Amino acid sequence: MPRSVPLSKIRNIGITAHIDAGKTTTTERILYYTGRSHKIGEVHEGNTTTDYMEQERERGITITSAAVTTQWKGHQINIIDTPGHIDFNIEVNRSLRVLDGAIFIIEGVAGVQPQSETNWRLADRYNVPRIIFINKMDRTGADFFKAVKSLVDKLGITPLELQLPIGAEDQFVGVVDLVEMKAVVWDGSELGASFRDAPIPDHLLEQAKEYRQKLLDTALSVDDAAMEEYFEKGDVSVETLKRCLKKGTISGAFRPVLCGTAFKNKGVQPLLDAVIDYLPAPNEVPGIRTVVEEGQAGEGREIEISDDAKFTGLAFKILNDKYGTLTFVRVYSGMLRSGDQVLNTTKGHKERIGRMFQMHADKREEIKEVYAGDIAAFIGLKDTQTGDTLCDPSEPVVLERMAFPVPVIDIS
Ligand code: GDP
């Protein structure tokens, strides 16, 4: 069976935030909207996504226990859990290694907080492309521009506003989309909130033009051809602008900034659009490398991110549940069928894969094959630990190991 989603339409992302900035709420909203869109045209039995979340909340566990797969506009988004608390730095580190991009949430009132700084530096270490979501725009004291300034002051980065807020605090009603130069407003609140396009309000027009110019200057600076097109025609197509935004996001030349309130359901759909527009597919980031020799820190060879290459994967989380031991694996190259044998090069022995699953918000789905770029949970691995390389026995490789333990980063 061929793969169901092309590699270019896969996004392996994490959501990181200072505690209380809204990571759980944003993740829930994402699963709610994507779950809903996923259900169109498909019959799902059992609980709805929200029911499932209620149950999870009652049980007091996080919904994204390791990785959850969902769909948005023809793309497959795998959300990999990145624990936020500082005590879990090793865990954060572990999961950062396997994701290709991240949503970085900061709070509209507090801006960048100390733990956000720590997580930011960790993501820097793995060159994880990031988009920033300024959450809680509905709260008293929320200030988009102050929060953006805190990104410059505390993280020393080049934030790039893709949106401007319309209204503030409890009057926050929507955003100006600076890429498409239109307004998006939400009607209602909570889960029923629906959104629609609207003209940019008159009082924001000048400001929107000013920020649009900044957006163009910054985004096009990463691409000579686009810059030339701009000088020739005086503008560029939305397509060209988006392409430049993606390029700059991947290289880290700038960090796109969006805003909203996850709790009141304003801004989550544009955030999802930004994930598929600006965060990279698995084959759009520099690939993971092999280790030259056990115990040596050589350059190694870059793994080819393709279905046609031999299978290579990395075990990044082990979970025990009522079904047994689940080994979460990030597949880098090749494909694998349930029942296949793999070589654990870290341990030096072969293991047989039992059943394989993809985890969704409301169910686990058994799959028969996994392909390059996928994240899946395997059953049947008896002696594989977090950080181990799994590969095709005919072509043994050891993947670049995750750096443990993570030194505590001094941010004082
Ligand atoms: P986490 O610790 O980052 O996972 O944060 P949570 O998602 O658990 O949110 C922390 C608190 O902030 C909860 O009480 C949420 O209801 C609240 N919260 C989250 N998002 C928003 C928002 O957009 N606006 C407001 N006013 N509160 C929010």
PDB file of N, CA, C and O in Angstrom, residues 4-53:
ATOM      1  N   SER A   4      -0.255   7.189   2.654  1.00  0.00           N
ATOM      2  CA  SER A   4      -1.517   7.904   2.473  1.00  0.00           C
ATOM      3  C   SER A   4      -1.304   9.407   2.369  1.00  0.00           C
ATOM      4  O   SER A   4      -2.087  10.115   1.745  1.00  0.00           O
ATOM      5  N   VAL A   5      -0.265   9.930   2.993  1.00  0.00           N
ATOM      6  CA  VAL A   5       0.006  11.368   2.949  1.00  0.00           C
ATOM      7  C   VAL A   5       1.414  11.560   2.396  1.00  0.00           C
ATOM      8  O   VAL A   5       2.362  10.969   2.901  1.00  0.00           O
ATOM      9  N   PRO A   6       1.569  12.370   1.324  1.00  0.00           N
ATOM     10  CA  PRO A   6       2.928  12.574   0.800  1.00  0.00           C
ATOM     11  C   PRO A   6       3.841  13.226   1.839  1.00  0.00           C
ATOM     12  O   PRO A   6       3.361  13.988   2.697  1.00  0.00           O
ATOM     13  N   LEU A   7       5.111  12.929   1.730  1.00  0.00           N
ATOM     14  CA  LEU A   7       6.089  13.457   2.683  1.00  0.00           C
ATOM     15  C   LEU A   7       5.998  14.974   2.831  1.00  0.00           C
ATOM     16  O   LEU A   7       6.105  15.521   3.926  1.00  0.00           O
ATOM     17  N   SER A   8       5.743  15.659   1.702  1.00  0.00           N
ATOM     18  CA  SER A   8       5.694  17.128   1.736  1.00  0.00           C
ATOM     19  C   SER A   8       4.530  17.640   2.567  1.00  0.00           C
ATOM     20  O   SER A   8       4.477  18.815   2.915  1.00  0.00           O
ATOM     21  N   LYS A   9       3.574  16.750   2.886  1.00  0.00           N
ATOM     22  CA  LYS A   9       2.403  17.205   3.651  1.00  0.00           C
ATOM     23  C   LYS A   9       2.425  16.688   5.090  1.00  0.00           C
ATOM     24  O   LYS A   9       1.385  16.637   5.752  1.00  0.00           O
ATOM     25  N   ILE A  10       3.590  16.306   5.563  1.00  0.00           N
ATOM     26  CA  ILE A  10       3.701  15.877   6.956  1.00  0.00           C
ATOM     27  C   ILE A  10       4.387  16.985   7.759  1.00  0.00           C
ATOM     28  O   ILE A  10       5.344  17.597   7.299  1.00  0.00           O
ATOM     29  N   ARG A  11       3.869  17.248   8.932  1.00  0.00           N
ATOM     30  CA  ARG A  11       4.514  18.201   9.831  1.00  0.00           C
ATOM     31  C   ARG A  11       4.676  17.517  11.187  1.00  0.00           C
ATOM     32  O   ARG A  11       3.685  17.128  11.798  1.00  0.00           O
ATOM     33  N   ASN A  12       5.913  17.383  11.623  1.00  0.00           N
ATOM     34  CA  ASN A  12       6.174  16.855  12.969  1.00  0.00           C
ATOM     35  C   ASN A  12       6.512  18.034  13.859  1.00  0.00           C
ATOM     36  O   ASN A  12       7.588  18.612  13.751  1.00  0.00           O
ATOM     37  N   ILE A  13       5.563  18.385  14.713  1.00  0.00           N
ATOM     38  CA  ILE A  13       5.771  19.616  15.492  1.00  0.00           C
ATOM     39  C   ILE A  13       5.648  19.378  16.987  1.00  0.00           C
ATOM     40  O   ILE A  13       5.039  18.418  17.446  1.00  0.00           O
ATOM     41  N   GLY A  14       6.211  20.292  17.734  1.00  0.00           N
ATOM     42  CA  GLY A  14       6.040  20.314  19.177  1.00  0.00           C
ATOM     43  C   GLY A  14       5.393  21.628  19.558  1.00  0.00           C
ATOM     44  O   GLY A  14       5.374  22.576  18.773  1.00  0.00           O
ATOM     45  N   ILE A  15       4.837  21.656  20.758  1.00  0.00           N
ATOM     46  CA  ILE A  15       4.281  22.910  21.268  1.00  0.00           C
ATOM     47  C   ILE A  15       4.996  23.167  22.582  1.00  0.00           C
ATOM     48  O   ILE A  15       4.942  22.325  23.484  1.00  0.00           O
ATOM     49  N   THR A  16       5.706  24.267  22.679  1.00  0.00           N
ATOM     50  CA  THR A  16       6.412  24.500  23.932  1.00  0.00           C
ATOM     51  C   THR A  16       5.979  25.836  24.531  1.00  0.00           C
ATOM     52  O   THR A  16       5.591  26.751  23.803  1.00  0.00           O
ATOM     53  N   ALA A  17       6.010  25.906  25.819  1.00  0.00           N
ATOM     54  CA  ALA A  17       5.518  27.094  26.504  1.00  0.00           C
ATOM     55  C   ALA A  17       6.015  27.117  27.936  1.00  0.00           C
ATOM     56  O   ALA A  17       6.365  26.085  28.489  1.00  0.00           O
ATOM     57  N   HIS A  18       6.009  28.292  28.498  1.00  0.00           N
ATOM     58  CA  HIS A  18       6.205  28.433  29.934  1.00  0.00           C
ATOM     59  C   HIS A  18       4.963  27.845  30.593  1.00  0.00           C
ATOM     60  O   HIS A  18       3.865  27.952  30.029  1.00  0.00           O
ATOM     61  N   ILE A  19       5.114  27.271  31.760  1.00  0.00           N
ATOM     62  CA  ILE A  19       3.956  26.683  32.424  1.00  0.00           C
ATOM     63  C   ILE A  19       2.863  27.758  32.589  1.00  0.00           C
ATOM     64  O   ILE A  19       3.177  28.910  32.870  1.00  0.00           O
ATOM     65  N   ASP A  20       1.638  27.372  32.283  1.00  0.00           N
ATOM     66  CA  ASP A  20       0.472  28.264  32.396  1.00  0.00           C
ATOM     67  C   ASP A  20       0.282  29.219  31.209  1.00  0.00           C
ATOM     68  O   ASP A  20      -0.657  29.991  31.195  1.00  0.00           O
ATOM     69  N   ALA A  21       1.171  29.182  30.234  1.00  0.00           N
ATOM     70  CA  ALA A  21       1.021  30.106  29.098  1.00  0.00           C
ATOM     71  C   ALA A  21      -0.099  29.649  28.171  1.00  0.00           C
ATOM     72  O   ALA A  21      -0.607  30.429  27.363  1.00  0.00           O
ATOM     73  N   GLY A  22      -0.494  28.355  28.291  1.00  0.00           N
ATOM     74  CA  GLY A  22      -1.639  27.897  27.500  1.00  0.00           C
ATOM     75  C   GLY A  22      -1.335  26.750  26.557  1.00  0.00           C
ATOM     76  O   GLY A  22      -2.055  26.531  25.574  1.00  0.00           O
ATOM     77  N   LYS A  23      -0.307  25.988  26.858  1.00  0.00           N
ATOM     78  CA  LYS A  23       0.036  24.872  25.976  1.00  0.00           C
ATOM     79  C   LYS A  23      -1.087  23.824  25.912  1.00  0.00           C
ATOM     80  O   LYS A  23      -1.481  23.394  24.827  1.00  0.00           O
ATOM     81  N   THR A  24      -1.600  23.453  27.072  1.00  0.00           N
ATOM     82  CA  THR A  24      -2.657  22.437  27.107  1.00  0.00           C
ATOM     83  C   THR A  24      -3.900  22.932  26.381  1.00  0.00           C
ATOM     84  O   THR A  24      -4.484  22.226  25.551  1.00  0.00           O
ATOM     85  N   THR A  25      -4.300  24.168  26.688  1.00  0.00           N
ATOM     86  CA  THR A  25      -5.505  24.721  26.059  1.00  0.00           C
ATOM     87  C   THR A  25      -5.330  24.798  24.544  1.00  0.00           C
ATOM     88  O   THR A  25      -6.221  24.409  23.786  1.00  0.00           O
ATOM     89  N   THR A  26      -4.172  25.280  24.099  1.00  0.00           N
ATOM     90  CA  THR A  26      -3.940  25.389  22.651  1.00  0.00           C
ATOM     91  C   THR A  26      -3.953  24.011  21.995  1.00  0.00           C
ATOM     92  O   THR A  26      -4.568  23.826  20.935  1.00  0.00           O
ATOM     93  N   THR A  27      -3.314  23.043  22.636  1.00  0.00           N
ATOM     94  CA  THR A  27      -3.289  21.680  22.075  1.00  0.00           C
ATOM     95  C   THR A  27      -4.710  21.128  21.970  1.00  0.00           C
ATOM     96  O   THR A  27      -5.092  20.545  20.955  1.00  0.00           O
ATOM     97  N   GLU A  28      -5.488  21.333  23.016  1.00  0.00           N
ATOM     98  CA  GLU A  28      -6.880  20.854  22.997  1.00  0.00           C
ATOM     99  C   GLU A  28      -7.671  21.489  21.869  1.00  0.00           C
ATOM    100  O   GLU A  28      -8.425  20.817  21.167  1.00  0.00           O
ATOM    101  N   ARG A  29      -7.485  22.791  21.709  1.00  0.00           N
ATOM    102  CA  ARG A  29      -8.231  23.488  20.650  1.00  0.00           C
ATOM    103  C   ARG A  29      -7.788  22.983  19.275  1.00  0.00           C
ATOM    104  O   ARG A  29      -8.598  22.791  18.385  1.00  0.00           O
ATOM    105  N   ILE A  30      -6.511  22.771  19.132  1.00  0.00           N
ATOM    106  CA  ILE A  30      -6.002  22.253  17.854  1.00  0.00           C
ATOM    107  C   ILE A  30      -6.632  20.897  17.577  1.00  0.00           C
ATOM    108  O   ILE A  30      -7.134  20.634  16.483  1.00  0.00           O
ATOM    109  N   LEU A  31      -6.656  20.038  18.582  1.00  0.00           N
ATOM    110  CA  LEU A  31      -7.229  18.703  18.383  1.00  0.00           C
ATOM    111  C   LEU A  31      -8.723  18.785  18.130  1.00  0.00           C
ATOM    112  O   LEU A  31      -9.284  18.005  17.361  1.00  0.00           O
ATOM    113  N   TYR A  32      -9.347  19.748  18.750  1.00  0.00           N
ATOM    114  CA  TYR A  32     -10.781  19.923  18.528  1.00  0.00           C
ATOM    115  C   TYR A  32     -11.055  20.301  17.075  1.00  0.00           C
ATOM    116  O   TYR A  32     -11.844  19.651  16.392  1.00  0.00           O
ATOM    117  N   TYR A  33     -10.349  21.329  16.590  1.00  0.00           N
ATOM    118  CA  TYR A  33     -10.605  21.775  15.217  1.00  0.00           C
ATOM    119  C   TYR A  33     -10.142  20.755  14.184  1.00  0.00           C
ATOM    120  O   TYR A  33     -10.825  20.496  13.205  1.00  0.00           O
ATOM    121  N   THR A  34      -8.959  20.196  14.404  1.00  0.00           N
ATOM    122  CA  THR A  34      -8.455  19.249  13.419  1.00  0.00           C
ATOM    123  C   THR A  34      -9.261  17.957  13.478  1.00  0.00           C
ATOM    124  O   THR A  34      -9.521  17.337  12.459  1.00  0.00           O
ATOM    125  N   GLY A  35      -9.663  17.570  14.671  1.00  0.00           N
ATOM    126  CA  GLY A  35     -10.471  16.359  14.834  1.00  0.00           C
ATOM    127  C   GLY A  35     -11.785  16.507  14.100  1.00  0.00           C
ATOM    128  O   GLY A  35     -12.244  15.603  13.421  1.00  0.00           O
ATOM    129  N   ARG A  36     -12.333  17.705  14.221  1.00  0.00           N
ATOM    130  CA  ARG A  36     -13.605  17.965  13.546  1.00  0.00           C
ATOM    131  C   ARG A  36     -13.428  17.887  12.039  1.00  0.00           C
ATOM    132  O   ARG A  36     -14.218  17.306  11.333  1.00  0.00           O
ATOM    133  N   SER A  37     -12.330  18.480  11.581  1.00  0.00           N
ATOM    134  CA  SER A  37     -12.143  18.489  10.125  1.00  0.00           C
ATOM    135  C   SER A  37     -11.843  17.075   9.628  1.00  0.00           C
ATOM    136  O   SER A  37     -12.226  16.684   8.554  1.00  0.00           O
ATOM    137  N   HIS A  38     -11.173  16.314  10.483  1.00  0.00           N
ATOM    138  CA  HIS A  38     -10.817  14.946  10.123  1.00  0.00           C
ATOM    139  C   HIS A  38     -12.064  14.078   9.976  1.00  0.00           C
ATOM    140  O   HIS A  38     -12.121  13.165   9.178  1.00  0.00           O
ATOM    141  N   LYS A  39     -13.061  14.417  10.794  1.00  0.00           N
ATOM    142  CA  LYS A  39     -14.249  13.563  10.836  1.00  0.00           C
ATOM    143  C   LYS A  39     -15.149  13.751   9.619  1.00  0.00           C
ATOM    144  O   LYS A  39     -15.964  12.902   9.328  1.00  0.00           O
ATOM    145  N   ILE A  40     -14.988  14.871   8.927  1.00  0.00           N
ATOM    146  CA  ILE A  40     -15.843  15.096   7.767  1.00  0.00           C
ATOM    147  C   ILE A  40     -15.635  13.970   6.763  1.00  0.00           C
ATOM    148  O   ILE A  40     -14.521  13.677   6.355  1.00  0.00           O
ATOM    149  N   GLY A  41     -16.707  13.325   6.395  1.00  0.00           N
ATOM    150  CA  GLY A  41     -16.612  12.262   5.400  1.00  0.00           C
ATOM    151  C   GLY A  41     -16.118  10.946   5.957  1.00  0.00           C
ATOM    152  O   GLY A  41     -15.913  10.000   5.222  1.00  0.00           O
ATOM    153  N   GLU A  42     -15.921  10.892   7.249  1.00  0.00           N
ATOM    154  CA  GLU A  42     -15.432   9.646   7.829  1.00  0.00           C
ATOM    155  C   GLU A  42     -16.318   9.260   9.001  1.00  0.00           C
ATOM    156  O   GLU A  42     -16.757  10.096   9.766  1.00  0.00           O
ATOM    157  N   VAL A  43     -16.537   7.993   9.126  1.00  0.00           N
ATOM    158  CA  VAL A  43     -17.352   7.556  10.254  1.00  0.00           C
ATOM    159  C   VAL A  43     -16.419   7.152  11.399  1.00  0.00           C
ATOM    160  O   VAL A  43     -15.547   6.320  11.237  1.00  0.00           O
ATOM    161  N   HIS A  44     -16.616   7.785  12.519  1.00  0.00           N
ATOM    162  CA  HIS A  44     -15.810   7.425  13.687  1.00  0.00           C
ATOM    163  C   HIS A  44     -16.734   6.902  14.759  1.00  0.00           C
ATOM    164  O   HIS A  44     -17.760   7.489  15.042  1.00  0.00           O
ATOM    165  N   GLU A  45     -16.336   5.831  15.331  1.00  0.00           N
ATOM    166  CA  GLU A  45     -17.165   5.287  16.385  1.00  0.00           C
ATOM    167  C   GLU A  45     -16.641   5.766  17.728  1.00  0.00           C
ATOM    168  O   GLU A  45     -15.513   6.183  17.858  1.00  0.00           O
ATOM    169  N   GLY A  46     -17.513   5.655  18.701  1.00  0.00           N
ATOM    170  CA  GLY A  46     -17.054   5.965  20.053  1.00  0.00           C
ATOM    171  C   GLY A  46     -17.096   7.447  20.353  1.00  0.00           C
ATOM    172  O   GLY A  46     -17.871   8.190  19.776  1.00  0.00           O
ATOM    173  N   ASN A  47     -16.193   7.838  21.221  1.00  0.00           N
ATOM    174  CA  ASN A  47     -16.232   9.197  21.749  1.00  0.00           C
ATOM    175  C   ASN A  47     -15.788  10.237  20.737  1.00  0.00           C
ATOM    176  O   ASN A  47     -14.986   9.983  19.881  1.00  0.00           O
ATOM    177  N   THR A  48     -16.313  11.417  20.908  1.00  0.00           N
ATOM    178  CA  THR A  48     -15.809  12.526  20.101  1.00  0.00           C
ATOM    179  C   THR A  48     -14.520  13.012  20.749  1.00  0.00           C
ATOM    180  O   THR A  48     -14.189  12.648  21.863  1.00  0.00           O
ATOM    181  N   THR A  49     -13.822  13.845  20.006  1.00  0.00           N
ATOM    182  CA  THR A  49     -12.558  14.361  20.525  1.00  0.00           C
ATOM    183  C   THR A  49     -12.753  15.046  21.866  1.00  0.00           C
ATOM    184  O   THR A  49     -12.004  14.838  22.792  1.00  0.00           O
ATOM    185  N   THR A  50     -13.791  15.864  21.942  1.00  0.00           N
ATOM    186  CA  THR A  50     -13.971  16.610  23.190  1.00  0.00           C
ATOM    187  C   THR A  50     -14.327  15.693  24.352  1.00  0.00           C
ATOM    188  O   THR A  50     -13.861  15.891  25.456  1.00  0.00           O
ATOM    189  N   ASP A  51     -15.150  14.690  24.070  1.00  0.00           N
ATOM    190  CA  ASP A  51     -15.470  13.733  25.139  1.00  0.00           C
ATOM    191  C   ASP A  51     -14.186  13.119  25.675  1.00  0.00           C
ATOM    192  O   ASP A  51     -13.975  12.988  26.867  1.00  0.00           O
ATOM    193  N   TYR A  52     -13.360  12.767  24.726  1.00  0.00           N
ATOM    194  CA  TYR A  52     -12.107  12.127  25.077  1.00  0.00           C
ATOM    195  C   TYR A  52     -11.283  13.048  25.971  1.00  0.00           C
ATOM    196  O   TYR A  52     -10.712  12.640  26.978  1.00  0.00           O
ATOM    197  N   MET A  53     -11.286  14.333  25.591  1.00  0.00           N
ATOM    198  CA  MET A  53     -10.499  15.275  26.394  1.00  0.00           C
ATOM    199  C   MET A  53     -11.052  15.407  27.795  1.00  0.00           C
ATOM    200  O   MET A  53     -10.314  15.511  28.756  1.00  0.00           O
TER     201      MET A  53
END
